[in-house]
XYZ file of N, CA and C in Angstrom:
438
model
N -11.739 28.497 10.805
C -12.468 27.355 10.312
C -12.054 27.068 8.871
N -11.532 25.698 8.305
C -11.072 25.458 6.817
C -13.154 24.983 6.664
N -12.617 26.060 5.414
C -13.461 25.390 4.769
C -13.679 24.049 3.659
N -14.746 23.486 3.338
C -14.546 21.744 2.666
C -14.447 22.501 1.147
N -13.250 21.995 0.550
C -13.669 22.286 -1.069
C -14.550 21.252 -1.622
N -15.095 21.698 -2.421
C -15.912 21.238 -3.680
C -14.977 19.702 -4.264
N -15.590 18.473 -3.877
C -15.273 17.547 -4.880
C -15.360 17.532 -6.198
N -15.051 17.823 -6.908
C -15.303 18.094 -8.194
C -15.373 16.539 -8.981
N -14.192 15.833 -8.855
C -14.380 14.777 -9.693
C -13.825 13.433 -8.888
N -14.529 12.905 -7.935
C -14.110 11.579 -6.559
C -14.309 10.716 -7.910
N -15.127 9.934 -7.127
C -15.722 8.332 -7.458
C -16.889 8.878 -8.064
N -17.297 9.235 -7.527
C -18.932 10.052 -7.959
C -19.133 10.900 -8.792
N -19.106 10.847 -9.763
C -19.710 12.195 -10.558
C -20.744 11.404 -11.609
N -21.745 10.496 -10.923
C -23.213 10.367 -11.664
C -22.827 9.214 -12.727
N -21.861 8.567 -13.297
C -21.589 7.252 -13.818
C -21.969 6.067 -13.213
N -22.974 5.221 -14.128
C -23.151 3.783 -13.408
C -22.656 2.314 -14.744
N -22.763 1.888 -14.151
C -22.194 0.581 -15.348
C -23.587 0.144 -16.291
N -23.724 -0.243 -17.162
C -24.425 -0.520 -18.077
C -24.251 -2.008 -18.288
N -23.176 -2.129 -18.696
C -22.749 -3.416 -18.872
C -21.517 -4.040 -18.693
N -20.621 -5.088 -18.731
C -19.396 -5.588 -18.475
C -19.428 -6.667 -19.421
N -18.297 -7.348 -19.891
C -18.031 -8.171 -20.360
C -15.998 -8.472 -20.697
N -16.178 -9.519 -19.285
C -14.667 -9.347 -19.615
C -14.317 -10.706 -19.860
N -14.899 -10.930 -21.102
C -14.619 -12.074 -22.007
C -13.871 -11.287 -23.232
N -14.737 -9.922 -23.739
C -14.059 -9.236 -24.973
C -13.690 -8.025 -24.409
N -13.216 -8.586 -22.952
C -12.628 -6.893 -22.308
C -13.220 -5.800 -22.719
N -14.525 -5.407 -22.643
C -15.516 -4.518 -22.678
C -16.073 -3.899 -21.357
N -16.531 -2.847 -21.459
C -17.345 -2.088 -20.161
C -18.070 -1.073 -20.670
N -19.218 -0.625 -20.639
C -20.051 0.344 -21.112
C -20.839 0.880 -19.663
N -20.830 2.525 -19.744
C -21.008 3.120 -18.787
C -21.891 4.085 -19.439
N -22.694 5.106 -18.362
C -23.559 6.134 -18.737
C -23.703 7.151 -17.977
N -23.420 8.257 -18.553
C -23.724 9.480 -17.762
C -24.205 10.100 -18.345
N -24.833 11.716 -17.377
C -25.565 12.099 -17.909
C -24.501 13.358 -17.680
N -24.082 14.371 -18.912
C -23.465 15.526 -18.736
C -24.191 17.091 -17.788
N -23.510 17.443 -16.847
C -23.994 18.505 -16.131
C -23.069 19.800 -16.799
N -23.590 20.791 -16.088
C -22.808 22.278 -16.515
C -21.734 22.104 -15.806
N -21.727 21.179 -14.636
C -20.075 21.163 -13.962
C -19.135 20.328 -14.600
N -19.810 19.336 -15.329
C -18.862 18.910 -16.367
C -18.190 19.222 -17.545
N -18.724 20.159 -17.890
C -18.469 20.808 -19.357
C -17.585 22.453 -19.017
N -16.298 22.411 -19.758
C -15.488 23.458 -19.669
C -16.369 25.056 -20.524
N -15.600 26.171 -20.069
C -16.228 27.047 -20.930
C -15.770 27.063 -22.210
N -14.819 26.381 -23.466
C -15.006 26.175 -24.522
C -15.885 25.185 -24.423
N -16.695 24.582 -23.853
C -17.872 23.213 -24.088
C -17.720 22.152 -24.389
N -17.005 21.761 -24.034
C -15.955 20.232 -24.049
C -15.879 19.779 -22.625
N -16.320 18.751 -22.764
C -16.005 17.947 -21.155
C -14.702 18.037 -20.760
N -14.825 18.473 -19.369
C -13.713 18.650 -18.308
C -12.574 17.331 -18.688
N -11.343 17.996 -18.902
C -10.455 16.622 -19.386
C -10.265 16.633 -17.515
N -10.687 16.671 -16.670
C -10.460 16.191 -15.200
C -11.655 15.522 -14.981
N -12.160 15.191 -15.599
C -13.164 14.292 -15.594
C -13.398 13.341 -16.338
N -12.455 13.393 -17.466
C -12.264 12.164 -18.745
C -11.402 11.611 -17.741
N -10.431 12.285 -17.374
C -9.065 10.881 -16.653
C -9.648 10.186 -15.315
N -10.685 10.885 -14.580
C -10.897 10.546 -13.089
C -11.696 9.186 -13.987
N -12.708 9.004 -14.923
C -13.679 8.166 -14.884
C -12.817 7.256 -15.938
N -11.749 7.975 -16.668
C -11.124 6.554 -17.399
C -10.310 5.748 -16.188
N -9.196 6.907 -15.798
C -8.783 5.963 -14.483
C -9.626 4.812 -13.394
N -10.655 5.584 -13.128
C -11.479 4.632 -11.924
C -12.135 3.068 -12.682
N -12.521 3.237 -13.920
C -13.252 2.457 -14.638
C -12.463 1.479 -15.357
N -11.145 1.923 -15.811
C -10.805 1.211 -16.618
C -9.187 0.705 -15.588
N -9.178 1.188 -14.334
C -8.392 0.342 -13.280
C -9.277 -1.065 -13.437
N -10.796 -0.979 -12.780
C -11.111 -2.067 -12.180
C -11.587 -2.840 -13.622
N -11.220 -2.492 -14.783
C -11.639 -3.029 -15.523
C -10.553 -4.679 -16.359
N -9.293 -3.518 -15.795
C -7.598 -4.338 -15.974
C -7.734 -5.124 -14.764
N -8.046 -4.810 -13.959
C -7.576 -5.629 -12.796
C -8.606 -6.729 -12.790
N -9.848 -6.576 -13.131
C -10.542 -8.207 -13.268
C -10.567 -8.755 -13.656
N -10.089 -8.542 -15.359
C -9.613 -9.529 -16.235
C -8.034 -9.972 -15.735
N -7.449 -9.463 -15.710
C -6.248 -10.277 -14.420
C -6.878 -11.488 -14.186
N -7.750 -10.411 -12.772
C -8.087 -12.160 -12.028
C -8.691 -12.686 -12.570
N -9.554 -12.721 -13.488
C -9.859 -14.133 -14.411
C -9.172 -14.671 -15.014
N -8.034 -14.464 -15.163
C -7.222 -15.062 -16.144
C -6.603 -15.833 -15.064
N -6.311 -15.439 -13.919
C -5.461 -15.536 -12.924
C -5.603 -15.494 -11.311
N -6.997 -16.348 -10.850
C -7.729 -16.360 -9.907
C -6.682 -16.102 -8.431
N -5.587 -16.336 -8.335
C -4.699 -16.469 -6.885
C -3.653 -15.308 -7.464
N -3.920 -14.370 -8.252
C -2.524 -13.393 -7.802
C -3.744 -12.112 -8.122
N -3.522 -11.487 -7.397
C -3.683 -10.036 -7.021
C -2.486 -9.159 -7.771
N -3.140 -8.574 -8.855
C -2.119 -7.458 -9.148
C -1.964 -6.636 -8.953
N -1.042 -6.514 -8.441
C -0.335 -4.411 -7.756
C -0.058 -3.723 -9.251
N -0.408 -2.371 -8.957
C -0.423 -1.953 -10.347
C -0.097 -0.480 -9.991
N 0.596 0.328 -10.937
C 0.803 0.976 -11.005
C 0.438 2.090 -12.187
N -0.378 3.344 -12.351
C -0.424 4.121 -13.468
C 1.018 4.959 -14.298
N 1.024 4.997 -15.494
C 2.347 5.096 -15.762
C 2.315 5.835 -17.071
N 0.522 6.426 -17.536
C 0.369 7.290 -18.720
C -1.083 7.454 -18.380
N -1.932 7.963 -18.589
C -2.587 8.593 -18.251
C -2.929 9.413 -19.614
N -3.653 9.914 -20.619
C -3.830 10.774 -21.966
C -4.957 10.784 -22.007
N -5.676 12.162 -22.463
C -6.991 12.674 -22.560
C -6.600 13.897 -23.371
N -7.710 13.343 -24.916
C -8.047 13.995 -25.571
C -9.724 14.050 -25.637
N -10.009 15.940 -25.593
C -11.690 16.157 -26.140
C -11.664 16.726 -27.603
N -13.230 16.267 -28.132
C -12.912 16.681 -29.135
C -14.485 17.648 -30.074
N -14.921 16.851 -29.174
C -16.582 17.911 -29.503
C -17.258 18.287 -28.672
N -17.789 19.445 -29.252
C -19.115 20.353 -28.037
C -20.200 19.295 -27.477
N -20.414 20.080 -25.918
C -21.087 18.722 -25.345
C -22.071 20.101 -24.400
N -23.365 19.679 -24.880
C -24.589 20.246 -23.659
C -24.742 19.801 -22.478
N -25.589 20.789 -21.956
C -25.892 20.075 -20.245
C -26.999 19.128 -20.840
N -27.123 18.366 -20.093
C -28.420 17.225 -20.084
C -28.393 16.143 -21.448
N -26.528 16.370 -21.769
C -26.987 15.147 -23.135
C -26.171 13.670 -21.950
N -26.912 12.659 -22.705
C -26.147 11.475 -22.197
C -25.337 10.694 -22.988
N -24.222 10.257 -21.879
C -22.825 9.860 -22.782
C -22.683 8.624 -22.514
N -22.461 7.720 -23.549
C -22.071 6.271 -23.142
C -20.322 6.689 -23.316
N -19.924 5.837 -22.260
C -18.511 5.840 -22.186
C -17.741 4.315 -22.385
N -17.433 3.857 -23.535
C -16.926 2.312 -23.574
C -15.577 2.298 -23.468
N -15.451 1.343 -21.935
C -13.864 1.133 -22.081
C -13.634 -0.489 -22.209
N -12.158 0.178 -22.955
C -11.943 -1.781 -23.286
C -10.501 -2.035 -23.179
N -10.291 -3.332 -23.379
C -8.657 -3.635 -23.162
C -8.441 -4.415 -24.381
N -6.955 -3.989 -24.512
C -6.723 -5.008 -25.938
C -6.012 -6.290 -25.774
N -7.070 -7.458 -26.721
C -6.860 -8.875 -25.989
C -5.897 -9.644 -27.364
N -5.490 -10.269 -26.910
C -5.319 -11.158 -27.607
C -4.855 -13.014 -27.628
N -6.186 -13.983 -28.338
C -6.307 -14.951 -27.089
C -6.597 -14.867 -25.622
N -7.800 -13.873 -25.730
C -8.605 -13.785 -24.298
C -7.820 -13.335 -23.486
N -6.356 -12.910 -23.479
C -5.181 -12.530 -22.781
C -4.692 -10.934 -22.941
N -4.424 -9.964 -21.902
C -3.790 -8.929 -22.185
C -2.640 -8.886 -23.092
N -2.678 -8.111 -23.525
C -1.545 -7.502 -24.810
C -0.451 -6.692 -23.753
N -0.955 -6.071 -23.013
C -0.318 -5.067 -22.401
C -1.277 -4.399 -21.140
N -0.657 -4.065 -19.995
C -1.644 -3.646 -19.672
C -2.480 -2.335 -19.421
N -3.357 -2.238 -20.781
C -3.725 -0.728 -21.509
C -5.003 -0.457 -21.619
N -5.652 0.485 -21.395
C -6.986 0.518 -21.473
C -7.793 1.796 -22.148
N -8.585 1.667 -22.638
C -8.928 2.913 -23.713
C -10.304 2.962 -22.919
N -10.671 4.656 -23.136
C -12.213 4.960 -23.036
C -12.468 5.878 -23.670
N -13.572 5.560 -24.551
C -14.298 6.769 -25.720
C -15.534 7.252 -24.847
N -15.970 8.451 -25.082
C -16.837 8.981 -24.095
C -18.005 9.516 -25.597
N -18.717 8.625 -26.014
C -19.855 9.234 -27.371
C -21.209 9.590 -26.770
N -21.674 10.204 -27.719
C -23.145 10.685 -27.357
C -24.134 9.206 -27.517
N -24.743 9.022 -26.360
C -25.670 7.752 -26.447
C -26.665 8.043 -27.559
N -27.117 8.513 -28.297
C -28.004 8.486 -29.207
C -27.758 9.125 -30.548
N -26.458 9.083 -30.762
C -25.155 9.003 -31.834
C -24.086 8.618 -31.527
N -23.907 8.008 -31.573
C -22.514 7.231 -31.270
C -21.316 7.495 -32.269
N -21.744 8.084 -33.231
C -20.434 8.747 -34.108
C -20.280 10.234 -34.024
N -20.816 10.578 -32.719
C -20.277 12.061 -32.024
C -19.754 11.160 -30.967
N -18.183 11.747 -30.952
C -17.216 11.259 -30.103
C -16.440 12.650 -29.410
N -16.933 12.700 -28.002
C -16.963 13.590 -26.824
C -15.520 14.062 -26.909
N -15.570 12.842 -26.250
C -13.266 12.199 -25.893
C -12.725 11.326 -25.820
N -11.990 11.196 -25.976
C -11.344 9.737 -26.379
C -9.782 10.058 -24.991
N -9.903 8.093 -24.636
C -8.436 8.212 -23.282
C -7.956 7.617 -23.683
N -6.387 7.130 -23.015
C -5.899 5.599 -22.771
C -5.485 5.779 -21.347
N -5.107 4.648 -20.859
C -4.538 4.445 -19.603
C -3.871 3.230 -19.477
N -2.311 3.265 -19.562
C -1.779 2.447 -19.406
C -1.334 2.275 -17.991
N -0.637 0.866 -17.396
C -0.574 0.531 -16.269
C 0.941 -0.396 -16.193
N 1.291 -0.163 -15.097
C 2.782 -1.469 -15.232
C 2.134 -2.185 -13.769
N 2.240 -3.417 -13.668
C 1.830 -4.431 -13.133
C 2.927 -4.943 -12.321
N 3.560 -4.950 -11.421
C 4.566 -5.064 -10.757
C 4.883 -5.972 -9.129
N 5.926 -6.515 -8.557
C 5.648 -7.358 -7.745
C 6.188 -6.085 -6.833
N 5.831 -5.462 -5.547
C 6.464 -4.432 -4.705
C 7.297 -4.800 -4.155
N 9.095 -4.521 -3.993
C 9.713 -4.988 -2.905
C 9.825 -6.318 -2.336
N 9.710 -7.357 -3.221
C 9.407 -8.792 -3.660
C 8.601 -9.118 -2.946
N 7.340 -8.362 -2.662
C 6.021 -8.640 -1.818
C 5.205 -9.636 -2.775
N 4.859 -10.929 -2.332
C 3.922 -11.670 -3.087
C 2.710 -11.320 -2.767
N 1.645 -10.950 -4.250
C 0.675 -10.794 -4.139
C -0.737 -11.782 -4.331
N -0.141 -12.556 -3.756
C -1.438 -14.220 -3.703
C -2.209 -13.784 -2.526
N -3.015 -13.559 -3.061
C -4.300 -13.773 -1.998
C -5.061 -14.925 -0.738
């Protein structure tokens, strides 16, 4: 009989959205830190900074796309990925996590996305800090119009 491993870090690990705004390419998220999140030096799991920058700050590139750009669907590809922690983190503190994209003229710069992971009730204790860059690409001259 295989046994099921432990998900450690899916879709799920207790993050919900707070807010959006992809006018100033913003997203603010909240969790609440568990003991499964936090390494034994006491720093959040950097496998858990990239799963929730990746998941969050994919759909965060990809909707400002389509607002900018209602009929193309972008195929995308990850292509950096970086996670740095940088302060001690308890069980039961809560973390706002803001990810954003850098605009310029309401327009991507690139397509790059940062997430700071701070303590919600200091916000100048900063957990960890990501980026996640992306290359945006047509597959095998597959058009991606919806």
């Amino acid at each position: 009989m295989i046994e099921r491993l432990p998900d450690m870090y899916g879709t799920d690990v207790g993050v919900h959205v707070v807010d959006t705004d992809l006018n100033s390419g913003t997203m603010r998220l909240r969790m609440r830190a568990t003991a499964d999140h936090i390494t034994s030096s006491g720093t959040l799991d950097e496998a858990l900074v990239a799963t929730v920058t990746d998941n969050h700050t994919t759909f965060l590139l990809i909707s400002h796309s389509l607002m900018l750009d209602p009929d193309e669907m972008p195929i995308s590809v990850s292509v950096c990925l970086s996670v740095h922690t940088m302060a001690r983190i308890a069980p039961g503190t809560d973390v706002d996590i803001v990810c954003s994209v850098p605009l310029a003229d309401k327009k991507l710069n690139q397509p790059q996305a940062s997430a700071i992971f701070v303590d919600a009730r200091n916000p100048q204790i900063v957990y960890a800090k990501a980026s996640h860059t992306k290359q945006f690409k047509d597959v095998l001259g597959y058009s991606s119009k919806l």
